[in-house]
Tab-separated table of C-alpha atoms in Angstrom:
chain	number	residue	atom	x	y	z
A	13	MET	CA	-15.507	21.647	6.281
A	14	SER	CA	-14.600	23.992	3.468
A	15	ASP	CA	-13.403	22.674	0.119
A	16	SER	CA	-9.927	24.068	0.778
A	17	LYS	CA	-9.564	21.800	3.826
A	18	LEU	CA	-10.631	18.605	2.062
A	19	VAL	CA	-8.064	15.838	1.910
A	20	ARG	CA	-7.045	15.128	-1.683
A	21	ILE	CA	-6.756	11.588	-3.024
A	22	TYR	CA	-3.553	12.073	-5.069
A	23	PRO	CA	-1.111	12.855	-2.229
A	24	VAL	CA	-2.637	10.220	0.031
A	25	GLY	CA	-2.593	7.618	-2.762
A	26	MET	CA	1.018	8.366	-3.617
A	27	ALA	CA	2.100	8.331	0.031
A	28	LEU	CA	0.350	5.046	0.785
A	29	GLY	CA	1.485	3.469	-2.480
A	30	VAL	CA	5.115	4.358	-1.859
A	31	LEU	CA	4.856	3.285	1.795
A	32	LEU	CA	3.539	-0.158	0.877
A	33	ALA	CA	5.973	-0.604	-2.038
A	34	VAL	CA	8.945	0.312	0.169
A	35	SER	CA	7.637	-2.001	2.894
A	36	PHE	CA	7.420	-4.836	0.365
A	37	ALA	CA	10.961	-4.123	-0.864
A	38	LEU	CA	12.267	-4.107	2.708
A	39	CYS	CA	10.534	-7.428	3.382
A	40	VAL	CA	12.157	-8.931	0.291
A	41	ILE	CA	15.585	-7.628	1.327
A	42	PHE	CA	15.058	-8.935	4.864
A	43	GLY	CA	14.060	-12.314	3.440
A	44	LEU	CA	17.183	-12.446	1.293
A	45	ILE	CA	19.431	-11.540	4.217
A	46	PHE	CA	17.706	-13.941	6.617
A	47	PRO	CA	16.448	-16.820	4.431
A	48	ASP	CA	15.366	-18.923	7.415
A	49	SER	CA	12.701	-16.385	8.346
A	50	THR	CA	9.167	-16.992	7.147
A	51	MET	CA	8.202	-13.341	6.828
A	52	TYR	CA	7.327	-13.635	3.141
A	53	GLN	CA	4.625	-16.216	3.830
A	54	ALA	CA	2.503	-13.482	5.436
A	55	TRP	CA	2.205	-11.403	2.261
A	56	LEU	CA	2.170	-14.135	-0.400
A	57	PRO	CA	-1.621	-14.708	-0.044
A	58	LEU	CA	-2.216	-10.947	-0.381
A	59	LEU	CA	-0.251	-10.536	-3.609
A	60	PRO	CA	-1.654	-12.764	-6.366
A	61	GLY	CA	0.947	-14.071	-8.786
A	62	VAL	CA	3.878	-13.265	-6.488
A	63	SER	CA	6.136	-16.148	-5.513
A	64	TRP	CA	9.350	-16.322	-3.577
A	65	ILE	CA	11.524	-14.884	-5.321
A	66	SER	CA	12.417	-13.864	-8.854
A	67	TRP	CA	12.864	-10.476	-10.532
A	68	PRO	CA	9.470	-10.609	-12.311
A	69	SER	CA	7.797	-11.667	-9.071
A	70	ALA	CA	9.485	-8.883	-7.109
A	71	LEU	CA	8.431	-6.309	-9.701
A	72	LEU	CA	4.867	-7.622	-9.635
A	73	GLY	CA	4.899	-7.419	-5.829
A	74	LEU	CA	6.030	-3.783	-5.966
A	75	VAL	CA	3.288	-2.905	-8.445
A	76	GLU	CA	0.605	-4.716	-6.463
A	77	SER	CA	1.763	-3.144	-3.186
A	78	PHE	CA	1.624	0.303	-4.757
A	79	ALA	CA	-1.849	-0.470	-6.133
A	80	TYR	CA	-3.037	-1.527	-2.661
A	81	GLY	CA	-1.976	1.893	-1.378
A	82	TRP	CA	-4.105	3.569	-4.025
A	83	TYR	CA	-7.017	1.245	-3.278
A	84	ILE	CA	-6.895	2.292	0.373
A	85	ALA	CA	-6.709	5.983	-0.585
A	86	VAL	CA	-9.669	5.726	-2.996
A	87	ILE	CA	-11.818	4.255	-0.222
A	88	PHE	CA	-10.440	6.198	2.742
A	89	VAL	CA	-10.190	9.787	1.451
A	90	PRO	CA	-13.811	10.193	0.298
A	91	ALA	CA	-15.009	8.575	3.534
A	92	LEU	CA	-12.802	10.896	5.586
A	93	ASN	CA	-14.011	13.968	3.702
A	94	PHE	CA	-17.640	12.868	4.024
A	95	PHE	CA	-17.457	12.352	7.771
A	96	ALA	CA	-15.363	15.493	8.315
A	97	ARG	CA	-18.037	17.565	6.523
A	98	ARG	CA	-20.779	15.990	8.629
A	99	ALA	CA	-18.857	16.558	11.851
A	100	SER	CA	-18.270	20.247	11.082
A	101	ALA	CA	-21.898	20.904	10.140
């Protein structure tokens, strides 16, 4: 695989970060619209310091969700590029 075809971390990190932050925001909105649902209990253990629900907690959840997207990108993109190079050799 040539260097021009390598996947870059920045666009993948931004895409995943925004995806997870928007998903978190949609979950919060869903939980506010349907308070009897227990959807939020699934992500509370994954987001340290986030509780149900206050403005500081929601902001922290957005930041942590975005950071998880970058964490995935930092692990995934180099692994993808490594294995793509090996497969094309």
